[in-house]
mmCIF file of C-alpha atoms in Angstrom:
data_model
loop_
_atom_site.group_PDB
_atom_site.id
_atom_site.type_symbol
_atom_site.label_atom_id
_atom_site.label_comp_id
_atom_site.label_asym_id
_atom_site.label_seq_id
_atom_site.Cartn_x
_atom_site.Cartn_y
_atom_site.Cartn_z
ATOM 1 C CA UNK A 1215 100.811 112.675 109.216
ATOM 2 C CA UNK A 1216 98.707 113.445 106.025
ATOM 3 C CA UNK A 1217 97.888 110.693 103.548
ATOM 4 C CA UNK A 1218 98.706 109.994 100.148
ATOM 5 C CA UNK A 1219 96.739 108.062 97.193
ATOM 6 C CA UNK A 1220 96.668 107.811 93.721
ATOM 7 C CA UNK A 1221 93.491 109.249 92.066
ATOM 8 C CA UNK A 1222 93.068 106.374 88.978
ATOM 9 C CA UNK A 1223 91.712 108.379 85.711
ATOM 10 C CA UNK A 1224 89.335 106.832 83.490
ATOM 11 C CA UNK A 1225 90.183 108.361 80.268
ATOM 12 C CA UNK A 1226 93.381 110.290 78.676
ATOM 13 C CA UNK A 1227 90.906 114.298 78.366
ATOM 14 C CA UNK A 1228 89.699 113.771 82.025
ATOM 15 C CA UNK A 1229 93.579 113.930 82.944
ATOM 16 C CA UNK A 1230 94.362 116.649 81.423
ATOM 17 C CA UNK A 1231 91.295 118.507 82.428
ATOM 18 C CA UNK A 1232 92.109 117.586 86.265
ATOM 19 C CA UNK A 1233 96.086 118.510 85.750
ATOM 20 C CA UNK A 1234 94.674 122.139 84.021
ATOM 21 C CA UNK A 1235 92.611 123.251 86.638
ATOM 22 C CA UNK A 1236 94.393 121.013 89.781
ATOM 23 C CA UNK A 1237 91.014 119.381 90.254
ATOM 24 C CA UNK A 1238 90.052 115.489 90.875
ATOM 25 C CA UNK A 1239 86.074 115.278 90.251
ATOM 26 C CA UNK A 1240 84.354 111.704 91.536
ATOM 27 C CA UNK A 1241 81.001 109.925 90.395
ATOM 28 C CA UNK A 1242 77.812 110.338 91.704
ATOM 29 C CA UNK A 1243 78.027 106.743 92.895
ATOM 30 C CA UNK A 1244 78.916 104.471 95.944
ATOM 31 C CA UNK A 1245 82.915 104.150 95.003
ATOM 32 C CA UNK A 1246 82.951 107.862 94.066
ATOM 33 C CA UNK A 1247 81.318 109.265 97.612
ATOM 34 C CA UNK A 1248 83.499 106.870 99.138
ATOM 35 C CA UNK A 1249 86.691 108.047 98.047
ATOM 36 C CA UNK A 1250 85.397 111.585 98.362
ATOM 37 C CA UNK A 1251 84.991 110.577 102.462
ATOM 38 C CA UNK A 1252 88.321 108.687 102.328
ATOM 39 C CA UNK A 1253 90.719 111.334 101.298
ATOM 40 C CA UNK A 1254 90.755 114.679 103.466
ATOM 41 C CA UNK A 1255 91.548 118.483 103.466
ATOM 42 C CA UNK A 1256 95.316 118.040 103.950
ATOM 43 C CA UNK A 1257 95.494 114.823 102.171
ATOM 44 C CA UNK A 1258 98.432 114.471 99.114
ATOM 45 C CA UNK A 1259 97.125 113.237 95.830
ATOM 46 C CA UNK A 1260 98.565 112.277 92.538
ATOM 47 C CA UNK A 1261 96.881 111.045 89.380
ATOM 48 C CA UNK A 1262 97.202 107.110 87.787
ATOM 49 C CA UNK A 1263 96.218 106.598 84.392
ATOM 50 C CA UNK A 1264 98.112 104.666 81.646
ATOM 51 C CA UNK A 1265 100.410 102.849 84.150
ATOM 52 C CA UNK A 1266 101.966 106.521 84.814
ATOM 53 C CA UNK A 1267 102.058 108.612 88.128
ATOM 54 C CA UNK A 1268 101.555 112.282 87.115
ATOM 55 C CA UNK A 1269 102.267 115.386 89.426
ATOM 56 C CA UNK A 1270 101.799 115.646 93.483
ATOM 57 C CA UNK A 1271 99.089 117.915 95.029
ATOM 58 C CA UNK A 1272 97.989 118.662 98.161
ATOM 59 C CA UNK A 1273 94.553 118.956 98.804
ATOM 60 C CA UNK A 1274 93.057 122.227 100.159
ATOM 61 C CA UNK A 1275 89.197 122.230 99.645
ATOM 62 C CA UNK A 1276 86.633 119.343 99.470
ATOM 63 C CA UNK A 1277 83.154 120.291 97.783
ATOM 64 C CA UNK A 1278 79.963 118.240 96.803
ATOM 65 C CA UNK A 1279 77.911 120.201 94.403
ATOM 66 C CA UNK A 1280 73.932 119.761 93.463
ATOM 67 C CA UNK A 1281 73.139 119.358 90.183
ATOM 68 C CA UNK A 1282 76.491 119.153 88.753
ATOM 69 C CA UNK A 1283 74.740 116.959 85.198
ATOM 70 C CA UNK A 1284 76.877 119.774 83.247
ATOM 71 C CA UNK A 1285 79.109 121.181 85.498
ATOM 72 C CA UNK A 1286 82.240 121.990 83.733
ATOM 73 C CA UNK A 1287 84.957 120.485 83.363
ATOM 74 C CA UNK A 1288 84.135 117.225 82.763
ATOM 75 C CA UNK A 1289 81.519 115.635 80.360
ATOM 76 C CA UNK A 1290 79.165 112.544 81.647
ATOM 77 C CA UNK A 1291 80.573 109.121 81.174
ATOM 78 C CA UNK A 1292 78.614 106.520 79.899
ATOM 79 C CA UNK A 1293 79.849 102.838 81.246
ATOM 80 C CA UNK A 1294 79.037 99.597 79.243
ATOM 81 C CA UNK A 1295 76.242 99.433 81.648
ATOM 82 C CA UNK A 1296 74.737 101.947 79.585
ATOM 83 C CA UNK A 1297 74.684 103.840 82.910
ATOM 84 C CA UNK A 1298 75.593 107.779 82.751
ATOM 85 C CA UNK A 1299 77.707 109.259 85.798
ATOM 86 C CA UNK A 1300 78.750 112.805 86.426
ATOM 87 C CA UNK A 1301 80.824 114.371 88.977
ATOM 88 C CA UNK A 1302 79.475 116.146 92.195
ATOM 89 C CA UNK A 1303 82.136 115.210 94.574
ATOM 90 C CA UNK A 1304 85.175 117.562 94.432
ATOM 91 C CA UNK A 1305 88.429 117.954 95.842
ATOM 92 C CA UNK A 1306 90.596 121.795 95.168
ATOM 93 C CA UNK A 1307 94.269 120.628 94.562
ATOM 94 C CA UNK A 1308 97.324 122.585 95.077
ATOM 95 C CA UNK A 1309 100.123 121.519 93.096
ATOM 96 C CA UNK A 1310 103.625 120.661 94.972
ATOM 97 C CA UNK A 1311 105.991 118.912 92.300
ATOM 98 C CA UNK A 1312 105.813 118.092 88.653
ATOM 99 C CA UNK A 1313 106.676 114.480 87.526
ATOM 100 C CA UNK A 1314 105.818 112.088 84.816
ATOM 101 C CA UNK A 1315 106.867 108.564 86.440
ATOM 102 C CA UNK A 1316 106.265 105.138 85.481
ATOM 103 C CA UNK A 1317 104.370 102.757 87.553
ATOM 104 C CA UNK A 1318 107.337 100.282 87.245
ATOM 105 C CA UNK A 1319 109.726 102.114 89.225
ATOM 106 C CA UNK A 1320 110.409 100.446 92.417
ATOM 107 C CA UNK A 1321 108.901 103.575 94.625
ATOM 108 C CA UNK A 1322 105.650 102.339 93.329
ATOM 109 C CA UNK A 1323 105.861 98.824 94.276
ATOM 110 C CA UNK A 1324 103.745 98.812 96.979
ATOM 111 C CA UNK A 1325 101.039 100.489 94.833
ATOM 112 C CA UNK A 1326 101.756 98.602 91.440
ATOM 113 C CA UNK A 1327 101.373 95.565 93.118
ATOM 114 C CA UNK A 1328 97.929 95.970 94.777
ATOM 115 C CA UNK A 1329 96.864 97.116 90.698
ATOM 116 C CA UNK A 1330 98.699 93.833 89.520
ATOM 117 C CA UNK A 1331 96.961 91.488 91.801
ATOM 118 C CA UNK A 1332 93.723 93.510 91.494
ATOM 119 C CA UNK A 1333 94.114 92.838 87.591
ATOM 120 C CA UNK A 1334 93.968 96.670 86.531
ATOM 121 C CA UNK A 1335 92.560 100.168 87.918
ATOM 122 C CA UNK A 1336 88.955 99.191 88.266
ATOM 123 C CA UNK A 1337 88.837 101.334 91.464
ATOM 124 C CA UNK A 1338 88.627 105.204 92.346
ATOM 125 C CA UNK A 1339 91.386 105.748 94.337
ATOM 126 C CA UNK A 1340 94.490 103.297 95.935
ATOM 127 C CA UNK A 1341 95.828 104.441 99.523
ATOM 128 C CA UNK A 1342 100.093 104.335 99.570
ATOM 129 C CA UNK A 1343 102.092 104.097 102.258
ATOM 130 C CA UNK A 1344 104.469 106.108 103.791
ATOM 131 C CA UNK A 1345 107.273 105.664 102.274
ATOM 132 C CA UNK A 1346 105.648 105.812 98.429
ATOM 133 C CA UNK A 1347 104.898 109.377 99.843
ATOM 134 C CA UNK A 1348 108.463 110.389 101.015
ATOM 135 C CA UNK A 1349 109.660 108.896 97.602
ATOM 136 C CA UNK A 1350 107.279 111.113 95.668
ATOM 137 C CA UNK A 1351 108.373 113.948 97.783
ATOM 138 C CA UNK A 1352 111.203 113.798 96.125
ATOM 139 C CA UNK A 1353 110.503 113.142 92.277
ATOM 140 C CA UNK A 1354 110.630 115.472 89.656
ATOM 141 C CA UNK A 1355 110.670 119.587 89.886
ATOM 142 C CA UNK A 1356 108.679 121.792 92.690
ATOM 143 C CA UNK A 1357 106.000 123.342 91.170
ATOM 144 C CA UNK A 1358 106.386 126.674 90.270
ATOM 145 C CA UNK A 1359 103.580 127.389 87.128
ATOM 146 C CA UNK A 1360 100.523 128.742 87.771
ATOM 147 C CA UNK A 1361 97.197 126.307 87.856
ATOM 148 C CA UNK A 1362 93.526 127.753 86.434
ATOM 149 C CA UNK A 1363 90.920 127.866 88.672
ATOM 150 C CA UNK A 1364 87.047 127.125 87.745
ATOM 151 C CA UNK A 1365 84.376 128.971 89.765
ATOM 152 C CA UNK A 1366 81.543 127.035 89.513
ATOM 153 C CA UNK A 1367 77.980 128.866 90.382
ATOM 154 C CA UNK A 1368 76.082 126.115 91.616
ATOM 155 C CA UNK A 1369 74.677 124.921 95.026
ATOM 156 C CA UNK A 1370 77.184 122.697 97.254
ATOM 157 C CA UNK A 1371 75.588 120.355 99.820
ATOM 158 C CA UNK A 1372 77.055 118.387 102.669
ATOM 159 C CA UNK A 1373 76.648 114.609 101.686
ATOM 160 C CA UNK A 1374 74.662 112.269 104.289
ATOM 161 C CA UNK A 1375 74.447 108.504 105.096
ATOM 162 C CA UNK A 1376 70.667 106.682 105.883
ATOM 163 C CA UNK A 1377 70.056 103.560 107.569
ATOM 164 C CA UNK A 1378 66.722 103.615 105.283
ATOM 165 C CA UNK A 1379 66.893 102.590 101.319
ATOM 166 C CA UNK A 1380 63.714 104.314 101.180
ATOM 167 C CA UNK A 1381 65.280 107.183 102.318
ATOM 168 C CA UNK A 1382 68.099 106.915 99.767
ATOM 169 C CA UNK A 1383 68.542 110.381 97.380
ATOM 170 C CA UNK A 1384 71.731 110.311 94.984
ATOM 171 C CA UNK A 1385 73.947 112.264 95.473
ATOM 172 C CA UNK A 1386 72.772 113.528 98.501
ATOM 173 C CA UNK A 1387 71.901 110.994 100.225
ATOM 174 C CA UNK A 1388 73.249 107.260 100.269
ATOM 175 C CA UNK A 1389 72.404 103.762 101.992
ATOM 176 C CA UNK A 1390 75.133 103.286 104.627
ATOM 177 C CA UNK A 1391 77.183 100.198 103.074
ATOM 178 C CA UNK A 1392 80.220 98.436 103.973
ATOM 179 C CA UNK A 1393 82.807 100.870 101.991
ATOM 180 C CA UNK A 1394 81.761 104.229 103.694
ATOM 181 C CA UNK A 1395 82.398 101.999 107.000
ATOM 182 C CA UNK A 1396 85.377 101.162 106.305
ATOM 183 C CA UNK A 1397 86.289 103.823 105.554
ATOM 184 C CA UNK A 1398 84.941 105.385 109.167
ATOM 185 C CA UNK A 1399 87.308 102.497 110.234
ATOM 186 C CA UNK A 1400 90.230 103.124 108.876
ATOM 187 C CA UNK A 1401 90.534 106.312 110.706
ATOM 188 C CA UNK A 1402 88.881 105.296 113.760
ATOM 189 C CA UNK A 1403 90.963 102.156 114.577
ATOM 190 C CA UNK A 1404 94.161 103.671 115.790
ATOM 191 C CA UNK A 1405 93.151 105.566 118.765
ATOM 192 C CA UNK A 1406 90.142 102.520 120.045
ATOM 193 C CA UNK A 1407 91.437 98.957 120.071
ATOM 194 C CA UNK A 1408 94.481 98.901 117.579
ATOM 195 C CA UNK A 1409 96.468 99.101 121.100
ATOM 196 C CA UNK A 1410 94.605 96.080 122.676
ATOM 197 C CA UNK A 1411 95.144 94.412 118.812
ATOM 198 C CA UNK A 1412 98.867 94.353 119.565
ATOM 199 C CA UNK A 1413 99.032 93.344 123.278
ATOM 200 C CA UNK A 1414 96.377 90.362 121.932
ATOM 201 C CA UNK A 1415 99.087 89.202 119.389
ATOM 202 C CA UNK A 1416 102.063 90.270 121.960
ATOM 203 C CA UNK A 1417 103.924 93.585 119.571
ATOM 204 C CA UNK A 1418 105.888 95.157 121.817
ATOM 205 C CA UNK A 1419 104.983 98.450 119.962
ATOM 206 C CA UNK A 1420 103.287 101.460 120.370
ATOM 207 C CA UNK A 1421 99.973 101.826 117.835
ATOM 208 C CA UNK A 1422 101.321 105.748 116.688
ATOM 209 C CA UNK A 1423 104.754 103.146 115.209
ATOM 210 C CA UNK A 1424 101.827 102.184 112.558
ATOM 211 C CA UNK A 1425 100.342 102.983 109.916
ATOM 212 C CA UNK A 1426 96.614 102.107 108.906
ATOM 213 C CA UNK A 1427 96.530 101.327 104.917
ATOM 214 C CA UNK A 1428 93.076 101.184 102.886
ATOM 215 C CA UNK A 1429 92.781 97.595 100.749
ATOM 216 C CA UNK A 1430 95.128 95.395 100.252
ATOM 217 C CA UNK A 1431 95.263 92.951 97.767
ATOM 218 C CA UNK A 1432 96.621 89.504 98.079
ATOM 219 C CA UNK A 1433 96.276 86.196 95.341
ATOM 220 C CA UNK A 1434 93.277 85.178 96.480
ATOM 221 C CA UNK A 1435 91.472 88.883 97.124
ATOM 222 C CA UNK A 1436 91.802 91.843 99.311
ATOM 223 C CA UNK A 1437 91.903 92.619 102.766
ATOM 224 C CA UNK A 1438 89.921 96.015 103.741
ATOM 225 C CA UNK A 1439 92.227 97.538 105.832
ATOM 226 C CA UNK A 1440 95.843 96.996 106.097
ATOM 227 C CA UNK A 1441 98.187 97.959 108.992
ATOM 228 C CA UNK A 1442 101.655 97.801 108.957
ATOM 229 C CA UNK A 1443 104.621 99.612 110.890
ATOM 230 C CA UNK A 1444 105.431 102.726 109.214
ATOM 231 C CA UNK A 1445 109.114 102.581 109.867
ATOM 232 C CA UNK A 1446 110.055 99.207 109.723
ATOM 233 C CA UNK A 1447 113.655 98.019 110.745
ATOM 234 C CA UNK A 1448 114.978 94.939 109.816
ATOM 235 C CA UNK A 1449 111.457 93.213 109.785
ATOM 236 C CA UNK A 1450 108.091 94.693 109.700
ATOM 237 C CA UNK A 1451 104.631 94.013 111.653
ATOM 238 C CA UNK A 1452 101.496 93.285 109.537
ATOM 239 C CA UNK A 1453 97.721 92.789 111.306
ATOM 240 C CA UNK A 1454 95.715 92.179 108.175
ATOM 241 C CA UNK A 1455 91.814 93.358 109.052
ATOM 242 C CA UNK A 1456 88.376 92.781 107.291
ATOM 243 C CA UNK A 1457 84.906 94.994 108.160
ATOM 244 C CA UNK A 1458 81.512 93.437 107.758
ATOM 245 C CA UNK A 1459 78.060 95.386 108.416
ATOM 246 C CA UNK A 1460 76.142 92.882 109.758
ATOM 247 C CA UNK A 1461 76.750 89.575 111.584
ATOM 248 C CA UNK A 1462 79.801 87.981 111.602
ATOM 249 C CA UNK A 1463 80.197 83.748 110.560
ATOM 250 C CA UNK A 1464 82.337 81.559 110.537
ATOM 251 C CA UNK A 1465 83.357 81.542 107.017
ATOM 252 C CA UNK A 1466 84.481 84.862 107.505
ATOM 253 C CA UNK A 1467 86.851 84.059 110.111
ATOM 254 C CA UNK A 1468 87.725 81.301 107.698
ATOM 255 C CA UNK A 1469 88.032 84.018 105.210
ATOM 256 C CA UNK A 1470 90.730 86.205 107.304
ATOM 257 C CA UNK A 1471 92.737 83.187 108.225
ATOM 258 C CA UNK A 1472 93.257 82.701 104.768
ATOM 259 C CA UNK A 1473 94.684 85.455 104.007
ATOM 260 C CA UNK A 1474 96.876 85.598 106.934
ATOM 261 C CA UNK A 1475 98.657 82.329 105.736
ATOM 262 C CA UNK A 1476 98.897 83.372 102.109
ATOM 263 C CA UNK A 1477 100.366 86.463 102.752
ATOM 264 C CA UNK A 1478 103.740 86.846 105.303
ATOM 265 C CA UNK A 1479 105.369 85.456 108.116
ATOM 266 C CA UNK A 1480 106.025 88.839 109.430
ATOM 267 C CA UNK A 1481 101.612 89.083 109.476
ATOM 268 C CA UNK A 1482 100.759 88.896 113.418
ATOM 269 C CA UNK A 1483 96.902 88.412 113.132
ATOM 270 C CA UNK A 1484 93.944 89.427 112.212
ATOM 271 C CA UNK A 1485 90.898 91.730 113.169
ATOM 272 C CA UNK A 1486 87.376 90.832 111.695
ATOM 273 C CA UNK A 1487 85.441 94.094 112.596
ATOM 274 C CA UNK A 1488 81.334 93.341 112.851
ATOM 275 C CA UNK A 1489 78.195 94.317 114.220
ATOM 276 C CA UNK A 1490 77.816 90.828 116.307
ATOM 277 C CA UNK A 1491 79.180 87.805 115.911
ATOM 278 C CA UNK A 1492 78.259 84.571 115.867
ATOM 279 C CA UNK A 1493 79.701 81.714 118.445
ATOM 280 C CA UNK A 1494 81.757 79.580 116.352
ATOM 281 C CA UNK A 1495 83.184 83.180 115.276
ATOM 282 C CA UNK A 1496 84.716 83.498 118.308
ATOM 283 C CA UNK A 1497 86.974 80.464 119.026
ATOM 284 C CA UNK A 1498 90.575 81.669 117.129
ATOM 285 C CA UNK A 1499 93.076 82.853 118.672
ATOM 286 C CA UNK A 1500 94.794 84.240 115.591
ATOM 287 C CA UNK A 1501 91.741 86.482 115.037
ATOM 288 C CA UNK A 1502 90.626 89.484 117.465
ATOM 289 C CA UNK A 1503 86.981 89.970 117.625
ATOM 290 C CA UNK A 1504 85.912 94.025 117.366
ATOM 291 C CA UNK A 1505 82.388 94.799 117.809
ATOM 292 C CA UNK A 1506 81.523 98.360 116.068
ATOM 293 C CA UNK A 1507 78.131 100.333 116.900
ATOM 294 C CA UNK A 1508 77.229 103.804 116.462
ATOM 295 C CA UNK A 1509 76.200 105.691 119.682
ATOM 296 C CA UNK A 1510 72.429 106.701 119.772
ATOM 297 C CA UNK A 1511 72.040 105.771 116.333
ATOM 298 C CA UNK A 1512 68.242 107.059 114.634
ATOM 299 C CA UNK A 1513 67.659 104.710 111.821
ATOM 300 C CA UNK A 1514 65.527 106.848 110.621
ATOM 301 C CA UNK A 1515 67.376 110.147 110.226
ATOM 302 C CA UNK A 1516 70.810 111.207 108.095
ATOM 303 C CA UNK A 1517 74.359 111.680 109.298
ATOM 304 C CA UNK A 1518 77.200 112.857 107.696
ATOM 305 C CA UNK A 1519 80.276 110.914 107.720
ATOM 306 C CA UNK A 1520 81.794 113.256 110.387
ATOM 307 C CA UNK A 1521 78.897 112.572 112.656
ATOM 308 C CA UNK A 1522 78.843 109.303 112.221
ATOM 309 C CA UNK A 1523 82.879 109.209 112.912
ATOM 310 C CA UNK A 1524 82.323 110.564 116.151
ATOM 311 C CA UNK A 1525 79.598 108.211 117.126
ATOM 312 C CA UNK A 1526 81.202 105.145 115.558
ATOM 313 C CA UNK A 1527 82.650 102.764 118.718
ATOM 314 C CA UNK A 1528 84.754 99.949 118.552
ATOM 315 C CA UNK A 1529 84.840 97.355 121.251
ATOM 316 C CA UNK A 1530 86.836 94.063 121.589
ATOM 317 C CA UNK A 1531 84.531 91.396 121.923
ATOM 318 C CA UNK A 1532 86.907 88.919 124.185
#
C-alpha cells in the first residue's frame, strides 16, 4: 500500500513552478533530506500551501543533485535567519487528478488538524492516512494535460548518514539525528515488534490491519510515529510511539504517558523506541520498551538510508 502526504509550499511562485513541471524540490537541510528519505518511488503526493490541497501525483523518480545553488526551477530562499537554502533533493511527479480543495473539507480532517494543533505549516511534508488518500482518489478530474519536463545537466549523488560531525558534508553527507531515525522507524516497525506491541497491550489484531502514520500532533505536542488501524469498524486502535537516539529516562516515559491520557480512550499504549534505557524507564506497564541498534555499525564510515534500513534492529527490551 503506497503512501500519501502533503508536500507544504513555502511561497505562492514555488507552487506553480512545482505544478508546471510536476516536480517537489526540498532544502539542503535536516527537514528537507528527511522528507526526501520519508517519501518513496511509488509514494502519492499533493501540494499544501494557502490552506488549499492542489492536484495528486504519484511519484516515479527520486534524485539528489550536487551543486544544485542555481539549478532551475527554483531560486534560493533566504529565511529570517538570514540563512540561504536551495534545493538538491528531488522527487519526478506524475500527475493522476486535478483538484483545487480546501483544507476545511472534512476529507482533510485528519491532516488539518495535525496543522491546527501544530499552529501552521512550519514543516516539509505531513504523512495522511488511508482514508485522506482514498478520498483524494476521488476529487476533482483525472489528469489528462500534458506536464513539462526539466532536464537538468548536473551531477546526482546518493545521500549518506555519519555517526561523525566531523565527518558531516551538506548535502552529501549529514550527522545521523533523531528525524532520519524515525523515519528508518516508521517503516521498519511493522514487520519487527509492532506484533509483540499488540499481544503486550492484548489487540486481538493482526499488525498488516494497521497502519504506521509519521507525527502526530496532540495539545500538548507531537508524538513521532502514530499507528492506528487502517480500517477501523465501529472503534479504532491507537499505540501512540516516540524515538529517542540515545538513552532513554524517565521523563520520557513520563513524556509518552502524557500523551496517551490526553489523547483517546480508544489509545492502547505506548512504545518509547531508544538506544538503552535507563531502570526507572522500565517499570510501566502502559509503555513497551524497544531497544533499536544498527548491525555492525562503523562509526566511522557513511551509510545510506537504505543500508542503514537493513541494518537497523528493533528488540523489545522486557
Amino acid at each position: 500500500m503506497p503512501d500519501y502526504f502533503l508536500i507544504s509550499l513555502s511561497n505562492r511562485r514555488n507552487l506553480e513552478l512545482c505544478i508546471e513541471y510536476a516536480l517537489a524540490g526540498f532544502t539542503n537541510s535536516i527537514n528537507g533530506l528527511w522528507t526526501f528519505f520519508d517519501i518513496n518511488v511509488g509514494d502519492y503526493v499533493s501540494f499544501l500551501y494557502g490552506a488549499r490541497v492542489r492536484n495528486l501525483y504519484r511519484v516515479v523518480k527520486k534524485v539528489a543533485y550536487k551543486n544544485a545553488e542555481n539549478l532551475p526551477p527554483w531560486p534560493p530562499i533566504t529565511f529570517r535567519s538570514k540563512r540561504t537554502y536551495y534545493f538538491p533533493f528531488r522527487l519526478f511527479l506524475k500527475q493522476e487528478r486535478e483538484f483545487n480543495e480546501p483544507m476545511v473539507r472534512p476529507e482533510f480532517s485528519y491532516v488539518a488538524e495535525n496543522l491546527l494543533l501544530r499552529g501552521g505549516y512550519r514543516k516539509t511534508h505531513f504523512q495522511a492516512d488511508t482514508i485522506t488518500f482514498y478520498n483524494v482518489s476521488e476529487m476533482g478530474n483525472a489528469f489528462n494535460g500534458k506536464t513539462k519536463y526539466i532536464e537538468f545537466e548536473a551531477e546526482p549523488f546518493e545521500p549518506k548518514i555519519v555517526f561523525k560531525r566531523e565527518n558531516q558534508k551538506i548535502p552529501e553527507k549529514f550527522y545521523f539525528k533523531e528525524l532520519i531515525l524515525q523515519s528508518l522507524v516508521r517503516r521498519k516497525i511493522q514487520s519487527s515488534v509492532l506484533d509483540d506491541a499488540l499481544e503486550f497491550f492484548g489487540v486481538d489484531k493482526s499488525p498488516d490491519e494497521f497502519e504506521v502514520l509519521g507525527e502526530k500532533a496532540l495539545p500538548e505536542g507531537y508524538v513521532d510515529i502514530f499507528i492506528k488501524l487502517r480500517h477501523p469498524t465501529g472503534t479504532n486502535k491507537y499505540l501512540l510511539v516516540e524515538v529517542k537516539t540515545g538513552k532513554a529516562q524517565r521523563k520520557d516515559i513520563e513524556q509518552l504517558i502524557g500523551y496517551i491520557s490526553e489523547f483517546s480512550n480508544e489509545t492502547v499504549g505506548g512504545i518509547l523506541i531508544a538506544r538503552d534505557f535507563s531502570k526507572s524507564a522500565l517499570d510501566n506497564s502502559k509503555i513497551l520498551p524497544v531497544r533499536y541498534y544498527f548491525n555492525n555499525l562503523d562509526k566511522s564510515a557513511e551509510y545510506s538510508y537504505e543500508e542503514l534500513l537493513r541494518m537497523l534492529t528493533l528488540e523489545v527490551v522486557i
